[in-house]
Every structure is written in structure tokens, then in C-alpha cells.
Amino acid sequence: MPASCSPLLLTVLLVGNCLLIAAQPSAPAPSASEETSPLTASSQPVCMSMLGGSNVSLVMVADPGDFTGTGEAVHYLANLQNRVNVTSSSFCLSMAYGTLLGNQVMVVATGIGPTTAALCTLELLQCSEDIKEIIWMGTAGYSPQQGGVIDTLRGCDAANPSTAITREGDLCITPWAINWDCKLTDWDDQCAGFPNVCSDPTNEDGPEVSSLYGECIFSTYTGADMALTMEVQAAAEAASFPARSDNLNLYEEEYWNITSDSTGVSYVLDRPVKPWNYTQCAIADSQFFWAGAPWDMVSRNYSAVLVNEALGMNLTQLDMVTVSSEEDIGLVQALSGWNSLVGSGGKQVNVCSLAFISGQNCLHAQSPPPHSPPPVLHRPILQPPPTLSPSHARPPPTPPLPFPTPSPPHKIVLCLGHLLQATLN
């Protein structure tokens, strides 16, 4: 395998993602364009034209700006030196190559969703001999707390006593993912505990049953995957991240003050960005935007299943933070399939290493209108009875969650650019 990327470049990439916490940035400087043909087979001239060279680090994101109006790669592109936009009839929505801190880098936006991510990845892997590594960076929803605010495994008489929480801008660094949608259930099973917020939705068959869904648990990895993941983790732990904005701090304080009023726990918000490692967090992908404490329990259970299968550990949902994303299973399935292939003439294809870096934006993706709830993994716990186990009589309607209206509105793509700076140098 080629030499690993530099700590300085990893830090730059992490910082760049943090900067999108502010207002819409100005447009990047004009750049050149390169016309190419779609890749249908490995071709050195085509690959050189597509990637701009060899030993290239792929920095991949999903959203070109469709969701928030600000592309997840905007700060990477703004700092890409000698930038050349690749224009082609491609499965990838946008591609540009150049240098970051002297490293040859290609910045790719796949588009939103696992299928688009897989198609783009497979196209790029036709040039695997020229690809040094793949670093996937993006934003996602998080479990509000490691082990959940409430959880049936802990017991429903009290909330999680820990004051530690996840915060916007936190990072999950891991080489694997699991498909959250792989479950056999029905409405009665999912909602049997309603309105008890401390209840488990029931699934008859989960992601382990590949005969029913196909592959759902993507836990295989190479030594290079783990080496890259640990390198990124080390860069994240050494990095210094920008402070959160006042508007963002205000949102988080509102959320956790409401939760604290119900749980009696005083949560600690005064801390910098935290990088969660691959034994503490996992990515559970779905195109179903779900919310609620019961489904957070399911997702953390799936996260424990994933890490246990990968590392032979014995974790439970009480040990985990789940990252709710969309594209990672498409990318990891494409890459794991590619890495298992044998090329023509029995020659092994070039194996590419992968690390996922997901930044938390669980409270909101952009400023909500007054009194509208944000898309969170679950709403703050709002005035439950002391036991957190209300009766099964239908409760009165929950009052709307009060959120201040920031001015001007801001768009959120959180704290990944800092880490990429440290990794690629």
C-alpha cells in the first residue's frame, strides 16, 4: 500500500467541515475543466485524465448542496489548489482534482442515497491502481447520549445518570456500517409499547438474516482500513477545532435543558468536539428518517451487533452511539465487493482502504421555523412521569418544542475538514 496521508492534511479536512457551521460561504475561485469519457474498464490514460495523477486520495461526500443549499465539500473545493473540474457523463454528481497541502486529492460528491454512492464508487474503482485511499466525510444524526437517555436494558425507573452527551460537531470514525432497514416487523410489534417512551419495538428477524434481505452487516475490513481509521482517529484527537457558534450553543442548551427538566440529570455541554472511536460508535444507514427513543434503542443494538461481529467484542446497546446516515452502506458494499474481486488473468485488483468520518448535526440541518421540532434521533424527553413509564392511556398532546429563531439563518455541515487536514499531510 502507498504511504499514508499526512497528519496536517487530515487536520485541514476536518477543519473545513467545521467552517460550514457559519453562513453560506462565497463561491470558490474559477477553475479549469477536464472533459472525459465515462469509465467502463480500467484504462490508464482515462484514469490519469479522471484523477489528475496517481496515488490520489479520494475525499468523498454525499450532498452537493441539494439538502442544505451548501455542498458538504465546499471548503475542500475552496482550498483545492490547481483545481480542475472533471466534466463527464458520470455516475458521480461532481468531481474535481488538485492538491491539498501538496497531496494529490480528488474531491467527489456522489449524490444523496446509498445507490448513488455505490454507483459512483464502482466507477471510480475502475482506477483503483491510482487510488491511495478513500476518506468519506459527511454529516448525520446521532444518538443523543452513549447508551441512550433512556433504555430498557438499564431499566425504566430512571434515566441514564451519565452527564456526558453527544454534541453537534462530534465525530464518529469507523471503517464499517450496518443497514438499519433490515428488519421484519409490523405496526403492532413496533408500536406495542406506545405511549411508553421506554419500550422496545419488536423485530422478528434482524440484519443477521441475510437469506431474507441480502447483506446487511458490512463488518469486514482490511488491515489498511484499520490503519487508516486509526490514523484519522489520532489526527482527530490531536486537532484543535473551531468553537461552536452562539446560535448553535443556544439550540443545544434549549434541547438539553428541556431533557434535564424531565430526567433530573445536569448535562455537561461545555466541552470541545469529541471524536468517538470505532468501538463506541457505528453507522446505521437508512433512507427512512426515523425519530424516537425506542428506535434509538434498536439502532444502538444494531450498532453493537456490527462492532461485535467485526471485532469479536461483547458490547450491548448501552455501550454505543449510533450515527444515522444514508450513503455509507452503498459505498462500503461497493468497496468490499471490489476488494474481493480477482481481475482478468487471475490478477488481484488493487485493494483500496476506507475510513468513514461522520460529523453530528442531529439537532437540525438548517434553521427551523419558530416552534417546529428539528429532525433529531429523538425529541427531548418532555415531562414524563417520575418512572419514565407512563400508563397506556393516550396522553394529552405534547406542547411544541420551543426553539429560538436565529438570525440570519445558518446552514450546518459540521466539523470534518479539521480532521482531513491532519490525515492527508
XYZ file of C-alpha atoms in Angstrom:
425
model
C 0.000 0.000 0.000
C 1.176 3.573 -0.617
C 2.375 5.635 2.296
C -0.363 7.061 4.489
C -1.529 10.652 4.242
C -0.106 13.365 6.412
C -1.499 14.461 9.798
C -1.548 18.067 8.596
C -3.791 17.329 5.611
C -6.181 15.309 7.764
C -6.488 18.258 10.139
C -7.188 20.647 7.254
C -10.022 18.468 6.013
C -11.566 18.249 9.459
C -11.387 22.000 9.967
C -13.021 22.635 6.614
C -16.126 20.782 7.629
C -16.359 22.779 10.877
C -16.345 26.037 8.981
C -19.709 25.255 7.366
C -21.297 25.907 10.740
C -21.227 29.555 9.713
C -23.158 31.329 6.974
C -23.102 30.337 3.309
C -19.522 30.776 2.092
C -18.584 32.668 -1.019
C -18.234 30.729 -4.243
C -14.868 29.034 -4.878
C -12.494 30.604 -7.352
C -12.974 29.684 -11.025
C -11.170 26.545 -12.074
C -10.270 24.684 -15.202
C -12.317 21.824 -16.610
C -11.339 18.447 -17.982
C -13.561 16.600 -20.461
C -13.504 12.804 -20.112
C -15.471 9.801 -21.199
C -17.345 7.537 -18.752
C -15.189 4.776 -17.310
C -16.226 1.344 -18.476
C -12.952 -0.524 -17.951
C -9.571 0.077 -16.429
C -7.708 2.457 -18.727
C -4.550 4.234 -17.653
C -4.987 7.289 -19.915
C -8.623 7.687 -18.898
C -7.752 7.249 -15.221
C -4.975 9.825 -15.398
C -7.413 12.228 -17.031
C -10.127 11.453 -14.490
C -7.996 11.581 -11.322
C -5.318 14.006 -12.454
C -2.485 11.698 -11.462
C -1.641 8.611 -9.428
C -1.506 7.865 -5.689
C -4.626 10.008 -5.284
C -6.587 10.385 -2.041
C -10.329 10.338 -2.733
C -12.266 12.685 -0.443
C -15.908 11.752 -0.926
C -19.125 13.384 0.295
C -22.780 12.830 -0.499
C -24.623 16.141 -0.685
C -23.618 18.578 -3.438
C -25.951 21.122 -1.849
C -29.389 19.659 -2.565
C -30.352 19.360 1.119
C -28.927 22.429 2.825
C -28.028 24.624 -0.125
C -24.370 24.279 0.883
C -22.416 21.356 -0.527
C -20.611 19.197 2.013
C -17.370 19.635 0.042
C -17.498 23.421 -0.247
C -14.471 24.173 1.957
C -12.370 21.375 0.486
C -13.046 22.718 -3.006
C -12.336 26.295 -1.946
C -8.864 25.236 -0.754
C -8.067 22.845 -3.609
C -5.006 24.224 -5.367
C -4.612 23.910 -9.155
C -8.204 22.784 -9.218
C -9.565 21.077 -12.313
C -13.270 20.247 -12.562
C -13.898 16.914 -14.244
C -16.912 17.133 -16.523
C -18.132 13.824 -17.894
C -21.162 11.639 -18.279
C -20.525 10.126 -14.879
C -22.412 8.376 -12.082
C -20.775 10.889 -9.715
C -22.518 14.260 -9.493
C -19.339 16.329 -9.262
C -15.603 15.669 -9.341
C -12.599 17.942 -9.072
C -8.920 17.216 -8.564
C -5.948 19.242 -7.422
C -3.659 19.426 -4.425
C -4.254 19.997 -0.718
C -1.075 20.738 1.247
C 0.946 19.184 -1.541
C -1.105 15.975 -1.617
C -2.855 14.845 -4.795
C -6.571 14.801 -3.939
C -9.818 14.258 -5.794
C -12.985 15.679 -4.210
C -16.150 13.819 -5.210
C -19.839 14.394 -4.466
C -21.731 11.171 -5.108
C -25.261 12.462 -4.598
C -27.622 11.517 -1.779
C -28.580 7.889 -1.118
C -26.804 4.517 -0.983
C -27.418 3.571 -4.616
C -25.901 6.762 -5.983
C -22.936 6.368 -3.622
C -22.385 2.767 -4.772
C -22.585 3.611 -8.482
C -20.146 6.497 -8.148
C -17.745 4.408 -6.054
C -17.731 1.494 -8.515
C -16.999 3.878 -11.359
C -14.037 5.386 -9.545
C -12.729 1.959 -8.524
C -12.047 1.193 -12.178
C -8.980 3.345 -11.471
C -8.081 1.636 -8.189
C -4.413 1.295 -9.179
C -4.158 5.078 -8.948
C -6.204 5.483 -5.739
C -4.291 5.709 -2.486
C -7.266 5.670 -0.078
C -10.897 6.725 0.304
C -11.978 9.096 3.072
C -15.754 9.516 3.266
C -16.856 12.621 5.133
C -20.341 13.884 5.902
C -22.927 14.861 8.456
C -25.502 12.707 10.203
C -27.873 12.334 13.120
C -26.505 10.877 16.360
C -27.853 9.156 19.427
C -28.195 11.979 21.966
C -26.179 10.035 24.522
C -23.910 6.989 24.630
C -26.196 4.228 25.864
C -29.271 6.413 25.299
C -31.044 8.856 27.562
C -33.424 6.041 28.472
C -33.088 2.330 27.753
C -34.947 -0.818 28.730
C -31.678 -2.705 29.356
C -30.822 -0.181 32.045
C -34.338 -0.197 33.439
C -37.084 2.370 33.127
C -37.156 3.625 36.696
C -34.591 6.329 35.958
C -32.743 7.968 33.094
C -29.111 7.398 32.184
C -27.237 9.036 35.085
C -24.255 9.988 32.940
C -23.847 13.698 32.301
C -21.905 13.005 29.086
C -23.802 13.609 25.857
C -23.094 13.816 22.157
C -22.797 17.332 20.793
C -23.112 18.947 17.412
C -19.796 18.706 15.614
C -18.760 15.443 17.311
C -17.094 12.909 15.028
C -17.612 9.183 14.517
C -14.615 7.485 12.894
C -15.134 3.900 11.713
C -14.486 1.586 8.731
C -17.850 -0.235 8.681
C -21.639 0.214 8.557
C -24.946 -1.641 9.008
C -28.284 -1.367 7.205
C -30.916 -0.153 9.700
C -33.764 -1.125 7.341
C -33.108 -4.875 7.622
C -35.941 -5.907 9.905
C -39.109 -7.960 9.674
C -41.861 -6.400 11.757
C -45.360 -4.965 11.681
C -47.171 -1.978 13.131
C -48.370 -3.794 16.247
C -44.854 -5.019 17.063
C -43.268 -1.638 16.509
C -45.868 0.298 18.498
C -46.838 -2.214 21.188
C -45.309 -0.073 23.933
C -46.974 3.184 22.927
C -47.172 5.660 24.605
C -44.419 4.365 26.894
C -41.245 6.013 25.628
C -39.133 3.407 27.433
C -40.179 0.385 25.374
C -38.584 -1.840 22.767
C -40.007 -2.131 19.243
C -40.113 -5.823 18.324
C -38.475 -7.247 15.192
C -38.932 -10.886 14.223
C -35.794 -11.018 12.058
C -32.962 -8.508 12.139
C -29.920 -7.739 9.976
C -28.240 -11.077 10.730
C -30.759 -12.881 8.453
C -29.019 -12.365 5.109
C -31.234 -15.001 3.458
C -34.135 -12.576 3.799
C -32.546 -9.210 2.954
C -29.167 -9.901 1.384
C -26.083 -8.498 3.059
C -26.888 -6.001 5.814
C -23.867 -6.116 8.135
C -20.747 -4.715 6.494
C -18.180 -5.626 9.125
C -15.318 -6.955 7.016
C -12.250 -4.784 6.757
C -8.647 -4.916 5.628
C -5.558 -4.112 7.612
C -5.274 -0.952 5.533
C -8.835 0.049 6.505
C -7.996 -0.218 10.177
C -4.658 1.541 9.782
C -6.333 4.460 8.034
C -9.134 4.579 10.623
C -6.641 4.690 13.484
C -4.616 7.357 11.693
C -7.720 9.520 11.309
C -8.641 8.903 14.956
C -5.207 10.045 16.095
C -5.466 13.170 13.942
C -8.903 13.963 15.368
C -7.719 13.612 18.944
C -4.788 15.964 18.273
C -6.750 18.542 16.275
C -7.969 21.897 17.580
C -11.479 22.622 16.302
C -13.252 25.966 15.906
C -15.655 26.933 18.681
C -19.359 26.346 18.120
C -21.382 29.403 17.165
C -23.613 31.174 19.682
C -26.710 30.164 17.710
C -25.720 26.517 17.778
C -24.955 26.620 21.500
C -28.387 28.170 22.080
C -30.125 25.325 20.251
C -28.270 22.672 22.197
C -28.940 24.395 25.522
C -32.670 24.510 24.772
C -32.711 20.808 23.890
C -30.783 19.618 26.925
C -32.449 21.985 29.393
C -35.822 20.528 28.439
C -34.458 16.990 28.778
C -32.812 17.825 32.111
C -36.102 19.144 33.494
C -37.576 15.692 32.906
C -34.665 13.413 33.796
C -33.150 15.378 36.670
C -29.663 14.985 35.161
C -27.491 18.066 34.676
C -25.826 17.542 31.312
C -22.351 18.854 30.501
C -22.329 20.991 27.363
C -19.097 22.876 27.952
C -16.681 20.722 26.027
C -14.992 20.779 22.597
C -15.620 18.418 19.703
C -15.278 14.765 20.708
C -14.045 12.100 18.283
C -15.888 8.823 19.046
C -13.923 5.746 18.029
C -14.996 2.583 16.203
C -15.769 0.708 19.464
C -18.056 3.490 20.711
C -19.983 4.483 17.591
C -21.251 2.838 14.437
C -23.110 3.894 11.325
C -26.653 2.558 10.872
C -27.823 3.582 7.403
C -31.410 4.131 6.347
C -33.386 6.239 3.900
C -36.176 6.219 6.474
C -35.701 9.325 8.617
C -36.717 7.921 11.966
C -37.045 9.543 15.373
C -37.852 8.399 18.901
C -36.189 6.804 21.895
C -37.485 3.278 21.073
C -35.936 3.349 17.602
C -32.728 4.758 19.064
C -32.589 1.608 21.217
C -32.974 -0.543 18.099
C -30.243 1.378 16.289
C -27.795 1.127 19.184
C -28.470 -2.600 19.373
C -27.671 -2.876 15.659
C -24.502 -0.843 16.229
C -23.408 -3.278 18.935
C -24.130 -6.240 16.627
C -21.948 -4.644 13.940
C -18.951 -3.941 16.181
C -19.226 -7.338 17.894
C -19.160 -9.114 14.541
C -16.231 -7.026 13.323
C -14.035 -7.276 16.419
C -15.358 -10.247 18.404
C -16.404 -7.989 21.264
C -19.399 -8.354 23.588
C -20.920 -4.880 23.516
C -24.571 -4.007 24.071
C -26.693 -1.031 23.102
C -25.714 0.575 26.422
C -22.160 0.966 25.091
C -22.996 2.577 21.769
C -23.673 5.810 19.942
C -25.481 5.336 16.641
C -24.821 7.549 13.650
C -27.840 7.699 11.335
C -26.739 8.170 7.739
C -27.744 7.071 4.230
C -24.858 6.526 1.837
C -22.292 4.535 3.806
C -23.717 1.076 3.131
C -23.676 1.767 -0.616
C -20.042 2.799 -0.539
C -18.856 0.032 1.780
C -20.709 -2.682 -0.152
C -19.236 -1.464 -3.431
C -15.746 -1.303 -1.946
C -15.891 -4.642 -0.124
C -17.169 -6.305 -3.294
C -14.418 -4.714 -5.330
C -11.733 -5.693 -2.844
C -12.874 -9.326 -3.058
C -12.645 -9.486 -6.851
C -9.986 -11.209 -8.912
C -9.199 -9.432 -12.150
C -8.604 -10.930 -15.596
C -5.825 -13.472 -15.776
C -6.154 -14.180 -12.063
C -4.563 -10.860 -11.109
C -5.902 -9.425 -7.856
C -7.423 -5.964 -8.255
C -5.878 -3.144 -6.259
C -7.365 -3.065 -2.761
C -8.462 0.370 -1.555
C -8.620 1.401 2.105
C -11.599 3.242 3.586
C -12.460 5.341 6.618
C -15.817 6.964 7.390
C -15.840 10.286 9.255
C -19.330 11.487 10.207
C -19.964 14.780 11.987
C -23.038 15.232 14.169
C -25.789 17.583 13.052
C -28.618 15.822 14.868
C -30.469 18.885 16.166
C -31.126 20.496 12.812
C -29.779 20.735 9.301
C -30.828 24.332 8.871
C -32.712 26.865 10.932
C -36.254 25.600 11.614
C -39.207 27.978 11.635
C -40.458 29.062 15.080
C -41.842 26.251 17.258
C -41.074 23.467 14.787
C -39.164 20.426 16.054
C -35.805 19.605 14.493
C -35.099 16.261 12.799
C -33.447 14.550 15.768
C -32.995 10.879 16.612
C -35.473 11.538 19.330
C -37.097 14.618 20.754
C -36.080 15.782 24.208
C -37.805 13.810 26.931
C -40.787 16.048 27.654
C -42.262 15.813 31.157
C -42.613 12.022 31.578
C -43.874 10.627 34.878
C -41.193 10.005 37.521
C -40.765 6.385 36.416
C -40.424 7.310 32.716
C -43.109 4.670 32.137
C -46.438 6.390 31.529
C -49.693 4.475 31.588
C -51.013 3.133 28.331
C -53.825 5.660 28.269
C -53.320 8.161 25.461
C -51.545 11.230 26.920
C -52.571 14.802 26.186
C -50.886 16.365 23.138
C -47.279 17.312 23.724
C -46.724 21.076 23.528
C -44.497 22.197 20.662
C -40.806 22.272 21.415
C -39.727 25.907 21.846
C -36.798 26.836 19.651
C -35.453 30.346 19.190
C -35.248 31.697 15.672
C -31.656 32.585 14.854
C -30.927 35.492 12.558
C -29.640 35.178 9.979
C -30.454 31.520 9.216
C -27.381 29.338 9.078
C -26.663 26.053 7.365
C -24.904 23.247 9.137
C -22.209 20.908 7.852
C -20.103 20.081 10.873
C -16.523 19.528 11.920
C -14.879 17.227 9.386
C -12.500 19.472 7.487
C -10.268 19.840 10.528
C -9.604 16.127 10.587
C -8.903 15.774 6.880
C -6.169 18.377 7.189
C -4.395 16.266 9.795
C -4.774 12.983 7.914
C -3.578 13.915 4.456
C -0.315 15.565 5.420
